[in-house]
Short mmCIF file of C-alpha atoms and ligand atoms in Angstrom, two decimals:
data_model
loop_
_atom_site.label_atom_id
_atom_site.label_comp_id
_atom_site.label_asym_id
_atom_site.label_seq_id
_atom_site.Cartn_x
_atom_site.Cartn_y
_atom_site.Cartn_z
CA UNK C 1 15.15 11.29 5.89
CA UNK C 2 13.81 14.19 8.01
CA UNK C 3 13.04 13.62 11.68
CA UNK C 4 9.50 12.29 11.99
CA UNK C 5 7.16 12.18 15.01
CA UNK C 6 4.50 9.75 13.79
CA UNK C 7 6.18 7.53 11.23
CA UNK C 8 9.13 5.17 11.61
CA UNK C 9 11.29 4.20 8.66
CA UNK C 10 13.82 1.36 8.65
CA UNK C 11 15.80 -0.28 5.90
CA UNK C 12 16.36 -4.04 6.23
CA UNK C 13 18.60 -4.90 3.29
CA UNK C 14 16.65 -4.00 0.16
CA UNK C 15 13.33 -3.84 2.05
CA UNK C 16 11.98 -0.63 3.61
CA UNK C 17 9.64 -0.98 6.58
CA UNK C 18 7.37 2.02 7.18
CA UNK C 19 5.46 2.04 10.47
CA UNK C 20 2.71 4.53 11.26
CA UNK C 21 3.35 4.98 14.95
CA UNK C 22 0.67 6.80 16.96
CA UNK C 23 -0.66 3.78 18.83
CA UNK C 24 -2.45 5.91 21.46
CA UNK C 25 -4.76 7.22 18.70
CA UNK C 26 -4.78 3.82 16.95
CA UNK C 27 -2.44 5.32 14.33
CA UNK C 28 -5.17 7.66 13.04
CA UNK C 29 -4.06 9.87 10.16
CA UNK C 30 -3.81 13.56 11.00
CA UNK C 31 -2.25 16.22 8.78
CA UNK C 32 1.26 15.77 10.23
CA UNK C 33 1.21 11.98 9.84
CA UNK C 34 0.06 12.26 6.22
CA UNK C 35 2.82 14.82 5.53
CA UNK C 36 5.42 12.48 7.04
CA UNK C 37 4.14 9.58 4.96
CA UNK C 38 4.31 11.76 1.86
CA UNK C 39 7.98 12.67 2.54
CA UNK C 40 8.82 9.07 3.35
CA UNK C 41 7.34 7.70 0.11
CA UNK C 42 8.96 10.47 -1.91
CA UNK C 43 12.38 9.41 -0.62
CA UNK C 44 11.70 5.69 -1.04
CA UNK C 45 10.68 6.25 -4.66
CA UNK C 46 14.07 7.87 -5.33
CA UNK C 47 16.09 5.20 -3.50
CA UNK C 48 17.38 2.61 -5.94
CA UNK C 49 18.59 0.37 -3.12
CA UNK C 50 15.01 -0.25 -1.99
CA UNK C 51 13.24 -3.02 -3.90
CA UNK C 52 10.08 -3.50 -1.83
CA UNK C 53 8.21 -1.80 1.00
CA UNK C 54 6.23 -3.09 3.98
CA UNK C 55 3.69 -0.67 5.47
CA UNK C 56 2.32 -1.40 8.94
CA UNK C 57 0.92 0.13 12.13
CA UNK C 58 2.63 0.57 15.52
CA UNK C 59 1.26 -1.27 18.57
CA UNK C 60 -0.87 -4.40 18.56
CA UNK C 61 -4.38 -3.04 17.97
CA UNK C 62 -4.41 -1.09 14.76
CA UNK C 63 -3.02 -0.76 11.29
CA UNK C 64 -4.73 2.65 10.98
CA UNK C 65 -8.15 3.36 12.59
CA UNK C 66 -8.93 6.02 9.99
CA UNK C 67 -8.49 9.66 9.36
CA UNK C 68 -8.09 11.45 12.69
CA UNK C 69 -11.63 12.35 13.73
CA UNK C 70 -10.45 14.84 16.39
CA UNK C 71 -8.40 16.61 13.70
CA UNK C 72 -11.22 16.51 11.10
CA UNK C 73 -13.79 17.85 13.51
CA UNK C 74 -11.89 21.17 13.55
CA UNK C 75 -11.73 21.61 9.78
CA UNK C 76 -13.59 24.26 7.79
CA UNK C 77 -14.46 23.73 4.12
CA UNK C 78 -11.09 24.95 2.87
CA UNK C 79 -9.01 22.98 5.38
CA UNK C 80 -11.23 19.94 4.69
CA UNK C 81 -10.47 20.17 0.97
CA UNK C 82 -6.73 20.51 1.73
CA UNK C 83 -6.85 17.51 4.04
CA UNK C 84 -8.67 15.40 1.43
CA UNK C 85 -6.17 16.52 -1.24
CA UNK C 86 -3.19 15.55 0.93
CA UNK C 87 -4.80 12.19 1.71
CA UNK C 88 -5.32 11.53 -2.01
CA UNK C 89 -1.70 12.48 -2.71
CA UNK C 90 -0.45 9.99 -0.11
CA UNK C 91 -2.70 7.17 -1.42
CA UNK C 92 -1.52 7.89 -4.99
CA UNK C 93 2.11 8.02 -3.85
CA UNK C 94 1.70 4.49 -2.45
CA UNK C 95 -0.19 3.24 -5.50
CA UNK C 96 2.27 4.78 -7.96
CA UNK C 97 5.45 4.06 -6.01
CA UNK C 98 8.07 2.36 -8.21
CA UNK C 99 8.52 -0.42 -5.65
CA UNK C 100 5.79 -2.91 -4.66
CA UNK C 101 4.14 -2.14 -1.32
CA UNK C 102 2.86 -4.86 1.03
CA UNK C 103 0.37 -3.76 3.70
CA UNK C 104 0.98 -5.74 6.90
CA UNK C 105 -2.48 -5.21 8.41
CA UNK C 106 -2.01 -5.80 12.14
CA UNK C 107 -5.42 -4.72 13.51
CA UNK C 108 -8.08 -2.13 12.66
CA UNK C 109 -7.97 -0.84 9.07
CA UNK C 110 -10.95 1.49 9.06
CA UNK C 111 -11.92 4.46 6.90
CA UNK C 112 -8.71 6.15 5.76
CA UNK C 113 -6.83 3.10 7.12
CA UNK C 114 -8.72 0.73 4.85
CA UNK C 115 -8.17 3.21 2.00
CA UNK C 116 -4.42 3.18 2.73
CA UNK C 117 -4.37 -0.65 2.75
CA UNK C 118 -6.18 -0.82 -0.61
CA UNK C 119 -3.69 1.62 -2.14
CA UNK C 120 -0.98 -1.00 -1.48
CA UNK C 121 -0.27 -3.76 -4.00
CA UNK C 122 -0.65 -6.68 -1.60
CA UNK C 123 -2.40 -7.04 1.77
CA UNK C 124 -1.44 -9.62 4.39
CA UNK C 125 -3.49 -9.61 7.60
CA UNK C 126 -3.03 -10.90 11.13
CA UNK C 127 -5.97 -12.84 12.61
CA UNK C 128 -7.07 -9.78 14.65
CA UNK C 129 -7.31 -7.49 11.58
CA UNK C 130 -10.66 -5.75 10.96
CA UNK C 131 -11.64 -3.85 7.83
CA UNK C 132 -14.41 -1.34 7.19
CA UNK C 133 -15.48 1.99 5.75
CA UNK C 134 -17.44 3.49 8.68
CA UNK C 135 -17.62 7.03 7.23
CA UNK C 136 -21.42 6.92 6.84
CA UNK C 137 -21.63 6.60 10.65
CA UNK C 138 -19.96 10.04 10.80
CA UNK C 139 -22.15 11.57 8.11
CA UNK C 140 -19.45 11.68 5.42
CA UNK C 141 -18.27 9.52 2.54
CA UNK C 142 -14.78 8.02 2.21
CA UNK C 143 -12.44 10.85 1.31
CA UNK C 144 -9.23 9.05 0.31
CA UNK C 145 -10.36 6.93 -2.66
CA UNK C 146 -12.44 4.24 -0.90
CA UNK C 147 -15.48 4.57 -3.16
CA UNK C 148 -13.20 4.04 -6.17
CA UNK C 149 -10.51 1.53 -5.16
CA UNK C 150 -12.68 -0.83 -3.08
CA UNK C 151 -15.05 -1.83 -5.95
CA UNK C 152 -12.04 -2.29 -8.21
CA UNK C 153 -10.60 -4.86 -5.77
CA UNK C 154 -13.63 -6.73 -4.34
CA UNK C 155 -16.30 -5.88 -6.94
CA UNK C 156 -19.21 -3.47 -6.86
CA UNK C 157 -21.76 -5.50 -4.87
CA UNK C 158 -19.49 -6.29 -1.95
CA UNK C 159 -18.02 -2.77 -1.95
CA UNK C 160 -21.52 -1.29 -1.92
CA UNK C 161 -22.39 -3.37 1.15
CA UNK C 162 -19.28 -2.26 3.06
CA UNK C 163 -19.68 1.40 2.02
CA UNK C 164 -23.46 1.64 2.73
CA UNK C 165 -23.60 -0.30 6.00
CA UNK C 166 -20.31 0.85 7.54
CA UNK C 167 -19.97 -2.75 8.83
CA UNK C 168 -16.62 -4.11 9.94
CA UNK C 169 -15.44 -7.47 8.62
CA UNK C 170 -12.86 -9.76 10.18
CA UNK C 171 -9.69 -11.12 8.61
CA UNK C 172 -11.29 -14.44 7.56
CA UNK C 173 -14.10 -12.66 5.70
CA UNK C 174 -11.60 -10.20 4.17
CA UNK C 175 -9.65 -13.20 2.90
CA UNK C 176 -12.79 -14.91 1.56
CA UNK C 177 -13.75 -11.86 -0.53
CA UNK C 178 -10.22 -11.28 -1.84
CA UNK C 179 -9.52 -8.13 0.14
CA UNK C 180 -6.42 -9.75 1.67
CA UNK C 181 -4.01 -12.26 0.14
CA UNK C 182 -3.52 -14.29 3.31
CA UNK C 183 -4.17 -14.35 7.04
CA UNK C 184 -1.47 -15.35 9.52
CA UNK C 185 -0.90 -15.38 13.30
CA UNK C 186 -0.01 -11.92 14.65
CA UNK C 187 3.56 -12.96 15.46
CA UNK C 188 3.99 -14.30 11.93
CA UNK C 189 2.77 -11.15 10.21
CA UNK C 190 6.02 -9.23 9.76
CA UNK C 191 8.14 -12.35 9.07
CA UNK C 192 5.62 -13.46 6.40
CA UNK C 193 5.65 -10.01 4.79
CA UNK C 194 9.46 -9.92 4.97
CA UNK C 195 9.78 -13.34 3.28
CA UNK C 196 7.52 -12.16 0.46
CA UNK C 197 9.33 -8.81 0.16
CA UNK C 198 12.72 -10.56 0.02
CA UNK C 199 11.46 -12.93 -2.65
CA UNK C 200 10.35 -9.89 -4.69
CA UNK C 201 13.69 -8.12 -4.23
CA UNK C 202 15.56 -11.23 -5.43
CA UNK C 203 13.96 -10.89 -8.90
CA UNK C 204 15.00 -8.56 -11.72
CA UNK C 205 14.39 -5.03 -10.34
CA UNK C 206 13.50 -3.55 -13.72
CA UNK C 207 11.00 -6.37 -14.34
CA UNK C 208 9.34 -5.84 -10.94
CA UNK C 209 9.02 -2.11 -11.57
CA UNK C 210 7.61 -2.66 -15.07
CA UNK C 211 5.18 -5.34 -13.80
CA UNK C 212 3.72 -2.93 -11.26
CA UNK C 213 3.55 -0.02 -13.70
CA UNK C 214 2.09 -2.12 -16.54
CA UNK C 215 -0.58 -3.79 -14.38
CA UNK C 216 -1.61 -0.47 -12.79
CA UNK C 217 -1.79 1.56 -16.01
CA UNK C 218 -3.26 -1.30 -18.07
CA UNK C 219 -6.20 -1.70 -15.67
CA UNK C 220 -7.37 1.78 -16.69
CA UNK C 221 -7.45 0.83 -20.41
CA UNK C 222 -9.63 -1.42 -22.56
CA UNK C 223 -8.16 -4.89 -23.05
CA UNK C 224 -6.97 -4.27 -26.62
CA UNK C 225 -5.02 -1.14 -25.77
CA UNK C 226 -3.83 -2.68 -22.52
CA UNK C 227 -2.32 -5.69 -24.32
CA UNK C 228 -0.64 -3.44 -26.90
CA UNK C 229 0.73 -1.38 -24.01
CA UNK C 230 2.02 -4.58 -22.38
CA UNK C 231 3.80 -5.47 -25.65
CA UNK C 232 5.58 -2.09 -25.62
CA UNK C 233 6.57 -2.50 -21.97
CA UNK C 234 7.73 -6.09 -22.70
CA UNK C 235 9.91 -4.68 -25.46
CA UNK C 236 11.50 -2.27 -22.94
CA UNK C 237 12.85 -5.24 -20.99
CA UNK C 238 15.08 -6.14 -23.94
CA UNK C 239 16.99 -2.89 -23.56
CA UNK C 240 18.13 -3.94 -20.05
CA UNK C 241 21.08 -5.90 -18.69
CA UNK C 242 18.67 -7.63 -16.29
CA UNK C 243 16.98 -9.38 -19.25
CA UNK C 244 20.33 -10.42 -20.72
CA UNK C 245 21.62 -11.68 -17.37
CA UNK C 246 18.32 -13.43 -16.47
CA UNK C 247 18.18 -15.43 -19.68
CA UNK C 248 21.94 -16.13 -19.78
CA UNK C 249 21.89 -17.38 -16.17
CA UNK C 250 18.98 -19.72 -16.95
CA UNK C 251 20.84 -21.24 -19.91
CA UNK C 252 24.04 -21.54 -17.83
CA UNK C 253 22.00 -23.20 -15.01
CA UNK C 254 23.04 -20.65 -12.36
CA UNK C 255 21.34 -17.95 -10.28
CA UNK C 256 20.97 -14.60 -12.01
CA UNK C 257 22.96 -11.66 -10.63
CA UNK C 258 20.63 -8.76 -11.39
CA UNK C 259 21.93 -5.19 -11.30
CA UNK C 260 18.68 -3.32 -11.94
CA UNK C 261 20.17 -1.76 -15.07
N1 LIG B 301 -9.40 9.32 14.96
C1 LIG B 301 -8.93 9.83 16.13
N2 LIG B 301 -8.78 9.10 17.24
C2 LIG B 301 -9.12 7.81 17.20
C3 LIG B 301 -9.63 7.21 16.01
C4 LIG B 301 -9.76 8.03 14.85
N3 LIG B 301 -10.17 7.56 13.66
N4 LIG B 301 -9.90 5.91 16.26
C5 LIG B 301 -9.57 5.71 17.55
N5 LIG B 301 -9.10 6.83 18.10
C6 LIG B 301 -8.65 7.03 19.47
C7 LIG B 301 -9.83 7.00 20.45
O1 LIG B 301 -10.46 8.27 20.50
C8 LIG B 301 -9.14 6.64 21.76
O2 LIG B 301 -8.51 7.81 22.29
P1 LIG B 301 -8.50 8.11 23.88
O3 LIG B 301 -9.93 8.15 24.28
O4 LIG B 301 -7.73 6.95 24.47
O5 LIG B 301 -7.77 9.44 23.96
C9 LIG B 301 -8.01 5.69 21.29
O6 LIG B 301 -7.84 5.95 19.92
C10 LIG B 301 -8.37 4.25 21.49
O7 LIG B 301 -9.61 4.00 20.85
P2 LIG B 301 -10.88 3.32 21.61
O8 LIG B 301 -10.80 3.55 23.08
O9 LIG B 301 -12.11 3.76 20.89
O10 LIG B 301 -10.58 1.78 21.33
P3 LIG B 301 -11.66 0.60 21.20
O11 LIG B 301 -10.85 -0.66 21.17
O12 LIG B 301 -12.74 0.75 22.22
O13 LIG B 301 -12.34 0.81 19.76
C11 LIG B 301 -12.36 1.27 17.39
C12 LIG B 301 -11.57 0.68 18.61
C13 LIG B 301 -11.39 1.27 16.19
C14 LIG B 301 -13.55 0.34 17.05
C15 LIG B 301 -12.85 2.68 17.71
O14 LIG B 301 -11.76 3.45 18.21
C16 LIG B 301 -13.44 3.39 16.54
O15 LIG B 301 -14.59 3.14 16.14
N6 LIG B 301 -12.67 4.33 15.97
C17 LIG B 301 -13.12 5.17 14.90
C18 LIG B 301 -13.06 4.41 13.62
C19 LIG B 301 -13.58 5.24 12.47
O16 LIG B 301 -14.73 5.68 12.44
N7 LIG B 301 -12.69 5.43 11.53
C20 LIG B 301 -13.04 6.09 10.31
C21 LIG B 301 -12.69 7.50 10.44
S1 LIG B 301 -13.41 8.37 9.11
C22 LIG B 301 -12.45 13.40 4.06
C23 LIG B 301 -11.19 12.95 4.37
C24 LIG B 301 -11.05 11.72 4.94
C25 LIG B 301 -12.13 10.94 5.23
C26 LIG B 301 -13.38 11.40 4.91
C27 LIG B 301 -13.54 12.59 4.32
N8 LIG B 301 -12.59 14.71 3.48
C28 LIG B 301 -11.80 15.78 4.00
C29 LIG B 301 -13.59 14.93 2.47
C30 LIG B 301 -11.93 9.74 5.91
C31 LIG B 301 -12.61 9.47 7.01
C32 LIG B 301 -12.27 8.44 7.94
O17 LIG B 301 -11.28 7.75 7.91
#
């Protein structure tokens, strides 16, 4: 991994923890931070030892308070388009990563920060987390997929309200509307995410990868095609040693020893 100024990367067993670490700017995403995230996710995708990823923010106040407004203010049309393109690439890298990604939302997740959280597979929030798409306050629309991913997660009516009003919601409300999977005390946030990540990495690695890929791609299809696609992906499992070991271990009443092959 290259030296990074704004992102920290640690491996804890089979779990990678990625921390966006610019707490003085509430971890706002500037060009350099997005580039570092892009490199980091590229390397994680290639790393077969990593089975799950936790993405969080440095400090106690923010996950990510948005795209960096000071940086954006300087952009001309061309640089703006490049910035939006890079942001989209990072969000897609998270969404399409082979491994599941859990967002540990430890404070503000606003604008580009909310968009980053909704590119993850699972969101777990601390009690002080706040979510919102405040772009309309700045005279712009969400630029990293918010108008598209938010309605797909919480439905069109609720997404419209958040996008049009720019209102912030707290962790309890985010939980009520299905934006986060659970809410925990701040000090329990990383341990809770780690327990879930370790549970995921204890399963058959090929199955986890295929589950993510099949769910993601299938959601873009009609139900008939999606189910046929699932059948093909299900068939793929039978070409793996993980399937043979998983079923053999069950019948022998022992824990499976998966190899990810
Ligand atoms: N960018 C840059 N700096 C930020 C920031 C941000 N998004 N958010 C906070 N900071 C900085 C503050 O300027 C302050 O810096 P100093 O004054 O200490 O130097 C420091 O972080 C601490 O923030 P506050 O002093 O404001 O802290 P408070 O607790 O009082 O308030 C807050 C916390 C999160 C409510 C507040 O900071 C806030 O409202 N922040 C802005 C949130 C926001 O509007 N985020 C959405 C950004 S818009 C596009 C590409 C992308 C996007 C759109 C288009 N294209 C190219 C098409 C995406 C846009 C966004 O994400």
